[in-house]
PDB file of C-alpha atoms in Angstrom:
ATOM      1  CA  UNK A 403     125.607 -71.622 175.961  1.00 71.00           C
ATOM      2  CA  UNK A 404     124.104 -75.174 176.639  1.00 77.00           C
ATOM      3  CA  UNK A 405     126.004 -78.548 176.716  1.00 76.00           C
ATOM      4  CA  UNK A 406     124.677 -79.260 173.238  1.00 82.00           C
ATOM      5  CA  UNK A 407     126.106 -76.145 171.275  1.00 89.00           C
ATOM      6  CA  UNK A 408     129.492 -76.203 173.759  1.00 84.00           C
ATOM      7  CA  UNK A 409     130.283 -79.625 172.472  1.00 83.00           C
ATOM      8  CA  UNK A 410     129.519 -78.242 168.659  1.00 91.00           C
ATOM      9  CA  UNK A 411     131.516 -75.569 169.416  1.00 90.00           C
ATOM     10  CA  UNK A 412     134.890 -76.885 168.299  1.00 92.00           C
ATOM     11  CA  UNK A 413     133.540 -80.022 166.701  1.00 94.00           C
ATOM     12  CA  UNK A 414     135.303 -79.159 163.378  1.00 96.00           C
ATOM     13  CA  UNK A 415     138.548 -78.274 164.768  1.00 97.00           C
ATOM     14  CA  UNK A 416     141.630 -80.864 164.637  1.00 96.00           C
ATOM     15  CA  UNK A 417     143.380 -79.102 167.475  1.00 96.00           C
ATOM     16  CA  UNK A 418     142.728 -75.872 169.317  1.00 97.00           C
ATOM     17  CA  UNK A 419     145.799 -73.847 167.698  1.00 98.00           C
ATOM     18  CA  UNK A 420     146.750 -72.670 164.508  1.00 98.00           C
ATOM     19  CA  UNK A 421     148.774 -75.775 162.938  1.00 98.00           C
ATOM     20  CA  UNK A 422     148.808 -77.961 159.930  1.00 98.00           C
ATOM     21  CA  UNK A 423     149.341 -81.579 159.739  1.00 97.00           C
ATOM     22  CA  UNK A 424     152.861 -81.336 158.420  1.00 98.00           C
ATOM     23  CA  UNK A 425     153.816 -78.731 161.031  1.00 98.00           C
ATOM     24  CA  UNK A 426     152.439 -80.937 163.614  1.00 98.00           C
ATOM     25  CA  UNK A 427     154.645 -83.725 162.404  1.00 98.00           C
ATOM     26  CA  UNK A 428     157.863 -81.639 162.415  1.00 98.00           C
ATOM     27  CA  UNK A 429     157.148 -80.646 165.985  1.00 98.00           C
ATOM     28  CA  UNK A 430     156.557 -84.093 167.144  1.00 98.00           C
ATOM     29  CA  UNK A 431     159.853 -85.151 165.224  1.00 98.00           C
ATOM     30  CA  UNK A 432     161.891 -82.307 167.356  1.00 98.00           C
ATOM     31  CA  UNK A 433     160.525 -83.908 170.556  1.00 98.00           C
ATOM     32  CA  UNK A 434     162.676 -86.760 169.773  1.00 96.00           C
ATOM     33  CA  UNK A 435     159.626 -89.206 171.638  1.00 96.00           C
ATOM     34  CA  UNK A 436     160.081 -92.608 173.245  1.00 91.00           C
ATOM     35  CA  UNK A 437     159.694 -94.516 176.396  1.00 90.00           C
ATOM     36  CA  UNK A 438     158.808 -92.216 179.363  1.00 94.00           C
ATOM     37  CA  UNK A 439     155.733 -90.352 180.554  1.00 97.00           C
ATOM     38  CA  UNK A 440     154.516 -87.207 178.228  1.00 98.00           C
ATOM     39  CA  UNK A 441     151.841 -84.900 179.946  1.00 98.00           C
ATOM     40  CA  UNK A 442     149.985 -82.263 177.950  1.00 98.00           C
ATOM     41  CA  UNK A 443     148.962 -79.617 180.422  1.00 98.00           C
ATOM     42  CA  UNK A 444     145.904 -77.731 179.017  1.00 98.00           C
ATOM     43  CA  UNK A 445     145.060 -80.666 176.385  1.00 98.00           C
ATOM     44  CA  UNK A 446     141.694 -79.879 175.409  1.00 96.00           C
ATOM     45  CA  UNK A 447     140.808 -82.928 173.589  1.00 97.00           C
ATOM     46  CA  UNK A 448     144.217 -84.065 173.295  1.00 98.00           C
ATOM     47  CA  UNK A 449     144.829 -84.638 169.851  1.00 98.00           C
ATOM     48  CA  UNK A 450     148.452 -83.602 169.674  1.00 98.00           C
ATOM     49  CA  UNK A 451     148.870 -86.018 172.613  1.00 98.00           C
ATOM     50  CA  UNK A 452     147.209 -88.970 170.950  1.00 98.00           C
ATOM     51  CA  UNK A 453     149.299 -88.309 167.713  1.00 97.00           C
ATOM     52  CA  UNK A 454     152.577 -88.537 169.750  1.00 98.00           C
ATOM     53  CA  UNK A 455     151.210 -91.804 171.418  1.00 97.00           C
ATOM     54  CA  UNK A 456     150.276 -93.521 167.917  1.00 96.00           C
ATOM     55  CA  UNK A 457     153.946 -92.842 166.905  1.00 94.00           C
ATOM     56  CA  UNK A 458     155.900 -93.921 170.194  1.00 92.00           C
ATOM     57  CA  UNK A 459     154.249 -97.126 171.514  1.00 87.00           C
ATOM     58  CA  UNK A 460     156.398 -97.097 174.696  1.00 89.00           C
ATOM     59  CA  UNK A 461     155.551 -93.701 175.479  1.00 95.00           C
ATOM     60  CA  UNK A 462     152.960 -92.829 178.420  1.00 96.00           C
ATOM     61  CA  UNK A 463     150.478 -90.504 178.107  1.00 97.00           C
ATOM     62  CA  UNK A 464     148.302 -87.913 180.489  1.00 98.00           C
ATOM     63  CA  UNK A 465     146.015 -84.890 179.239  1.00 98.00           C
ATOM     64  CA  UNK A 466     145.148 -82.604 182.048  1.00 98.00           C
ATOM     65  CA  UNK A 467     142.302 -79.845 181.443  1.00 98.00           C
ATOM     66  CA  UNK A 468     139.250 -78.647 183.451  1.00 96.00           C
ATOM     67  CA  UNK A 469     137.210 -78.914 180.084  1.00 94.00           C
ATOM     68  CA  UNK A 470     135.035 -81.923 180.684  1.00 94.00           C
ATOM     69  CA  UNK A 471     133.638 -81.767 177.176  1.00 93.00           C
ATOM     70  CA  UNK A 472     136.761 -81.933 175.752  1.00 95.00           C
ATOM     71  CA  UNK A 473     138.183 -84.769 177.987  1.00 97.00           C
ATOM     72  CA  UNK A 474     135.080 -86.694 177.161  1.00 95.00           C
ATOM     73  CA  UNK A 475     136.122 -86.209 173.322  1.00 96.00           C
ATOM     74  CA  UNK A 476     139.905 -87.063 174.065  1.00 97.00           C
ATOM     75  CA  UNK A 477     138.834 -90.254 176.082  1.00 98.00           C
ATOM     76  CA  UNK A 478     136.632 -91.411 172.834  1.00 97.00           C
ATOM     77  CA  UNK A 479     139.214 -90.479 170.248  1.00 97.00           C
ATOM     78  CA  UNK A 480     141.795 -92.886 172.292  1.00 97.00           C
ATOM     79  CA  UNK A 481     139.318 -95.618 172.598  1.00 97.00           C
ATOM     80  CA  UNK A 482     138.442 -95.506 169.030  1.00 97.00           C
ATOM     81  CA  UNK A 483     142.233 -95.731 168.072  1.00 96.00           C
ATOM     82  CA  UNK A 484     143.317 -98.377 170.267  1.00 96.00           C
ATOM     83  CA  UNK A 485     145.358 -95.865 172.481  1.00 96.00           C
ATOM     84  CA  UNK A 486     145.824 -95.845 176.153  1.00 94.00           C
ATOM     85  CA  UNK A 487     146.021 -92.261 177.685  1.00 96.00           C
ATOM     86  CA  UNK A 488     144.845 -90.998 181.053  1.00 97.00           C
ATOM     87  CA  UNK A 489     142.609 -87.493 180.383  1.00 98.00           C
ATOM     88  CA  UNK A 490     142.890 -85.890 184.145  1.00 97.00           C
ATOM     89  CA  UNK A 491     140.209 -83.431 185.143  1.00 98.00           C
ATOM     90  CA  UNK A 492     142.810 -81.229 186.935  1.00 97.00           C
ATOM     91  CA  UNK A 493     144.324 -77.697 187.323  1.00 96.00           C
ATOM     92  CA  UNK A 494     147.046 -78.057 184.825  1.00 95.00           C
ATOM     93  CA  UNK A 495     148.735 -74.961 186.846  1.00 95.00           C
ATOM     94  CA  UNK A 496     148.993 -76.978 190.017  1.00 95.00           C
ATOM     95  CA  UNK A 497     150.187 -80.324 188.475  1.00 95.00           C
ATOM     96  CA  UNK A 498     153.343 -81.339 190.027  1.00 90.00           C
ATOM     97  CA  UNK A 499     153.813 -84.918 188.813  1.00 94.00           C
ATOM     98  CA  UNK A 500     157.355 -84.878 186.749  1.00 95.00           C
ATOM     99  CA  UNK A 501     157.533 -86.154 183.501  1.00 97.00           C
ATOM    100  CA  UNK A 502     160.532 -86.458 180.783  1.00 97.00           C
ATOM    101  CA  UNK A 503     158.122 -84.768 177.935  1.00 98.00           C
ATOM    102  CA  UNK A 504     155.341 -82.205 178.014  1.00 98.00           C
ATOM    103  CA  UNK A 505     153.037 -80.232 175.785  1.00 98.00           C
ATOM    104  CA  UNK A 506     151.617 -76.968 176.638  1.00 98.00           C
ATOM    105  CA  UNK A 507     150.096 -75.134 173.741  1.00 98.00           C
ATOM    106  CA  UNK A 508     147.949 -72.426 173.567  1.00 97.00           C
ATOM    107  CA  UNK A 509     147.429 -72.788 177.647  1.00 97.00           C
ATOM    108  CA  UNK A 510     149.672 -69.926 179.208  1.00 96.00           C
ATOM    109  CA  UNK A 511     146.533 -68.375 180.529  1.00 94.00           C
ATOM    110  CA  UNK A 512     146.209 -71.168 183.192  1.00 95.00           C
ATOM    111  CA  UNK A 513     149.357 -70.241 184.586  1.00 96.00           C
ATOM    112  CA  UNK A 514     148.807 -66.341 184.526  1.00 95.00           C
ATOM    113  CA  UNK A 515     151.133 -65.461 181.984  1.00 96.00           C
ATOM    114  CA  UNK A 516     153.953 -66.776 179.627  1.00 97.00           C
ATOM    115  CA  UNK A 517     156.593 -65.947 182.066  1.00 97.00           C
ATOM    116  CA  UNK A 518     154.609 -67.882 184.804  1.00 97.00           C
ATOM    117  CA  UNK A 519     154.009 -70.672 182.724  1.00 98.00           C
ATOM    118  CA  UNK A 520     157.439 -71.002 181.494  1.00 98.00           C
ATOM    119  CA  UNK A 521     158.727 -70.972 185.141  1.00 97.00           C
ATOM    120  CA  UNK A 522     155.860 -73.586 186.123  1.00 97.00           C
ATOM    121  CA  UNK A 523     156.769 -75.852 183.217  1.00 98.00           C
ATOM    122  CA  UNK A 524     160.409 -76.037 184.191  1.00 97.00           C
ATOM    123  CA  UNK A 525     159.075 -77.808 187.624  1.00 96.00           C
ATOM    124  CA  UNK A 526     157.214 -80.330 185.558  1.00 97.00           C
ATOM    125  CA  UNK A 527     160.068 -81.122 183.254  1.00 97.00           C
ATOM    126  CA  UNK A 528     163.487 -80.825 185.215  1.00 96.00           C
ATOM    127  CA  UNK A 529     165.122 -82.678 182.889  1.00 96.00           C
ATOM    128  CA  UNK A 530     163.874 -83.390 179.243  1.00 97.00           C
ATOM    129  CA  UNK A 531     161.776 -81.532 176.173  1.00 98.00           C
ATOM    130  CA  UNK A 532     158.773 -79.145 176.419  1.00 98.00           C
ATOM    131  CA  UNK A 533     156.703 -78.040 173.278  1.00 98.00           C
ATOM    132  CA  UNK A 534     155.449 -74.832 174.020  1.00 98.00           C
ATOM    133  CA  UNK A 535     152.925 -73.018 172.092  1.00 98.00           C
ATOM    134  CA  UNK A 536     151.910 -69.334 172.783  1.00 98.00           C
ATOM    135  CA  UNK A 537     150.635 -66.241 170.958  1.00 98.00           C
ATOM    136  CA  UNK A 538     152.939 -63.380 170.375  1.00 98.00           C
ATOM    137  CA  UNK A 539     152.651 -59.519 168.679  1.00 98.00           C
ATOM    138  CA  UNK A 540     153.768 -60.131 165.065  1.00 98.00           C
ATOM    139  CA  UNK A 541     153.442 -56.387 164.379  1.00 98.00           C
ATOM    140  CA  UNK A 542     152.317 -53.480 166.992  1.00 97.00           C
ATOM    141  CA  UNK A 543     148.850 -54.287 168.161  1.00 97.00           C
ATOM    142  CA  UNK A 544     145.757 -51.819 167.886  1.00 96.00           C
ATOM    143  CA  UNK A 545     143.771 -50.864 171.246  1.00 96.00           C
ATOM    144  CA  UNK A 546     141.284 -53.767 170.475  1.00 96.00           C
ATOM    145  CA  UNK A 547     143.886 -56.533 169.834  1.00 97.00           C
ATOM    146  CA  UNK A 548     145.294 -55.348 173.329  1.00 96.00           C
ATOM    147  CA  UNK A 549     142.062 -55.436 174.968  1.00 96.00           C
ATOM    148  CA  UNK A 550     141.497 -59.090 173.382  1.00 95.00           C
ATOM    149  CA  UNK A 551     144.582 -60.450 174.290  1.00 96.00           C
ATOM    150  CA  UNK A 552     145.681 -58.530 177.236  1.00 92.00           C
ATOM    151  CA  UNK A 553     148.769 -56.730 178.668  1.00 90.00           C
ATOM    152  CA  UNK A 554     150.774 -60.001 178.924  1.00 92.00           C
ATOM    153  CA  UNK A 555     151.318 -60.841 175.358  1.00 97.00           C
ATOM    154  CA  UNK A 556     154.814 -60.412 174.525  1.00 98.00           C
ATOM    155  CA  UNK A 557     156.949 -59.917 171.282  1.00 98.00           C
ATOM    156  CA  UNK A 558     158.871 -63.050 170.082  1.00 98.00           C
ATOM    157  CA  UNK A 559     162.406 -61.723 170.960  1.00 98.00           C
ATOM    158  CA  UNK A 560     160.709 -61.315 174.758  1.00 98.00           C
ATOM    159  CA  UNK A 561     158.948 -64.650 174.615  1.00 98.00           C
ATOM    160  CA  UNK A 562     162.280 -66.612 174.107  1.00 98.00           C
ATOM    161  CA  UNK A 563     163.919 -64.235 176.272  1.00 98.00           C
ATOM    162  CA  UNK A 564     161.319 -65.404 179.031  1.00 98.00           C
ATOM    163  CA  UNK A 565     162.223 -68.891 178.195  1.00 98.00           C
ATOM    164  CA  UNK A 566     165.698 -68.335 178.612  1.00 98.00           C
ATOM    165  CA  UNK A 567     165.303 -66.524 181.814  1.00 98.00           C
ATOM    166  CA  UNK A 568     163.174 -69.794 182.924  1.00 98.00           C
ATOM    167  CA  UNK A 569     165.934 -72.047 182.427  1.00 97.00           C
ATOM    168  CA  UNK A 570     164.889 -73.471 179.034  1.00 98.00           C
ATOM    169  CA  UNK A 571     167.387 -73.954 176.093  1.00 98.00           C
ATOM    170  CA  UNK A 572     165.486 -73.246 172.447  1.00 98.00           C
ATOM    171  CA  UNK A 573     166.209 -76.518 170.514  1.00 98.00           C
ATOM    172  CA  UNK A 574     163.654 -75.351 167.484  1.00 98.00           C
ATOM    173  CA  UNK A 575     160.998 -72.796 167.064  1.00 96.00           C
ATOM    174  CA  UNK A 576     158.808 -71.856 164.322  1.00 98.00           C
ATOM    175  CA  UNK A 577     155.667 -70.086 163.928  1.00 98.00           C
ATOM    176  CA  UNK A 578     152.310 -70.519 162.331  1.00 98.00           C
ATOM    177  CA  UNK A 579     151.545 -68.917 158.890  1.00 98.00           C
ATOM    178  CA  UNK A 580     148.495 -67.141 157.593  1.00 98.00           C
ATOM    179  CA  UNK A 581     147.044 -70.327 156.000  1.00 98.00           C
ATOM    180  CA  UNK A 582     147.532 -72.329 159.661  1.00 98.00           C
ATOM    181  CA  UNK A 583     145.604 -69.337 161.040  1.00 98.00           C
ATOM    182  CA  UNK A 584     142.903 -68.870 158.539  1.00 98.00           C
ATOM    183  CA  UNK A 585     142.202 -72.471 158.821  1.00 98.00           C
ATOM    184  CA  UNK A 586     142.153 -72.217 162.565  1.00 98.00           C
ATOM    185  CA  UNK A 587     139.506 -69.251 162.760  1.00 98.00           C
ATOM    186  CA  UNK A 588     137.597 -70.844 160.029  1.00 98.00           C
ATOM    187  CA  UNK A 589     137.371 -74.360 161.724  1.00 97.00           C
ATOM    188  CA  UNK A 590     136.662 -72.574 165.299  1.00 96.00           C
ATOM    189  CA  UNK A 591     133.519 -71.092 163.259  1.00 97.00           C
ATOM    190  CA  UNK A 592     132.111 -74.424 161.222  1.00 97.00           C
ATOM    191  CA  UNK A 593     130.609 -76.071 163.814  1.00 96.00           C
ATOM    192  CA  UNK A 594     128.202 -73.442 165.020  1.00 96.00           C
ATOM    193  CA  UNK A 595     128.126 -72.344 161.503  1.00 96.00           C
ATOM    194  CA  UNK A 596     126.805 -75.538 160.422  1.00 96.00           C
ATOM    195  CA  UNK A 597     124.459 -75.816 163.325  1.00 96.00           C
ATOM    196  CA  UNK A 598     122.514 -72.550 162.492  1.00 95.00           C
ATOM    197  CA  UNK A 599     122.308 -73.237 158.961  1.00 96.00           C
ATOM    198  CA  UNK A 600     120.524 -76.565 159.637  1.00 96.00           C
ATOM    199  CA  UNK A 601     118.604 -74.849 162.901  1.00 95.00           C
ATOM    200  CA  UNK A 602     117.639 -71.295 161.413  1.00 96.00           C
ATOM    201  CA  UNK A 603     114.360 -70.908 163.694  1.00 96.00           C
ATOM    202  CA  UNK A 604     116.202 -72.056 166.875  1.00 95.00           C
ATOM    203  CA  UNK A 605     115.830 -69.588 169.966  1.00 94.00           C
ATOM    204  CA  UNK A 606     119.407 -69.910 170.295  1.00 95.00           C
ATOM    205  CA  UNK A 607     120.407 -69.094 166.574  1.00 96.00           C
ATOM    206  CA  UNK A 608     120.181 -65.359 166.960  1.00 96.00           C
ATOM    207  CA  UNK A 609     123.044 -65.466 169.786  1.00 95.00           C
ATOM    208  CA  UNK A 610     125.192 -67.781 167.928  1.00 96.00           C
ATOM    209  CA  UNK A 611     124.933 -65.917 164.869  1.00 97.00           C
ATOM    210  CA  UNK A 612     126.150 -62.816 166.726  1.00 96.00           C
ATOM    211  CA  UNK A 613     128.888 -64.729 168.028  1.00 96.00           C
ATOM    212  CA  UNK A 614     130.052 -65.958 164.589  1.00 97.00           C
ATOM    213  CA  UNK A 615     129.726 -62.678 163.087  1.00 97.00           C
ATOM    214  CA  UNK A 616     131.548 -60.879 166.172  1.00 97.00           C
ATOM    215  CA  UNK A 617     134.492 -63.698 165.919  1.00 96.00           C
ATOM    216  CA  UNK A 618     134.781 -63.023 162.124  1.00 98.00           C
ATOM    217  CA  UNK A 619     134.900 -59.462 162.499  1.00 97.00           C
ATOM    218  CA  UNK A 620     137.474 -59.437 165.651  1.00 97.00           C
ATOM    219  CA  UNK A 621     139.678 -61.558 163.500  1.00 98.00           C
ATOM    220  CA  UNK A 622     140.057 -59.875 160.241  1.00 98.00           C
ATOM    221  CA  UNK A 623     139.868 -56.228 161.468  1.00 97.00           C
ATOM    222  CA  UNK A 624     141.701 -56.538 164.933  1.00 97.00           C
ATOM    223  CA  UNK A 625     144.355 -59.253 165.221  1.00 98.00           C
ATOM    224  CA  UNK A 626     144.940 -61.221 161.615  1.00 98.00           C
ATOM    225  CA  UNK A 627     148.493 -60.548 160.767  1.00 98.00           C
ATOM    226  CA  UNK A 628     149.223 -59.061 164.166  1.00 98.00           C
ATOM    227  CA  UNK A 629     148.858 -62.104 166.633  1.00 98.00           C
ATOM    228  CA  UNK A 630     151.330 -64.763 165.801  1.00 98.00           C
ATOM    229  CA  UNK A 631     151.499 -68.130 167.290  1.00 98.00           C
ATOM    230  CA  UNK A 632     154.963 -69.704 168.014  1.00 98.00           C
ATOM    231  CA  UNK A 633     155.963 -73.229 168.485  1.00 98.00           C
ATOM    232  CA  UNK A 634     158.864 -73.632 170.931  1.00 98.00           C
ATOM    233  CA  UNK A 635     160.710 -77.061 171.464  1.00 98.00           C
ATOM    234  CA  UNK A 636     162.546 -76.201 174.857  1.00 98.00           C
ATOM    235  CA  UNK A 637     165.212 -78.269 176.586  1.00 98.00           C
ATOM    236  CA  UNK A 638     166.628 -78.625 180.058  1.00 93.00           C
TER     237      UNK A 638
END
């Protein structure tokens, strides 16, 4: 897809994770934000990072990602809200600047696996708190779901064991509910669905329709209710 459509792809999403406003506020509460440095690794457009900066004026924020479109969206949102955040184009898996607080939500793949992510993030937050979000098998997956999400997806007990094995203490955990999942999947399709409705004769429309139909089918048939998503507030 070209740059125009890539920019529209997630334009109706609040953040790129199944998370409600109320759930996000709960997680930010549990992070005990204050002065210091917060780094969001795999930040996308950094909406959760900006929410954190808005509630903790003494906090310094850095968002790290390789998605230029997302970083530009984050910078524009920060300017619009009068917030100061450093959005950095870099590989989050190689980030070594220590911080008192960190986010890594839906970005374990950057490190290669859940276990590798939790071990790598322990080097970024030698002492402090981490908000870690990751998928897990909430029910036994069918072969299609296994193919989509790969062999490294864990069950929730195994994910918690991996966190403990990397030296983290679980201070809080919660999971996305079905409404959060359905809203996430719907908004992930909404930007392109609106574009197709407005441009039905565009040469790119057929490819976009195929993607929309395929994504909806995969979700409903293969992983709705099977893939869960957990948010862990971890401490060291």
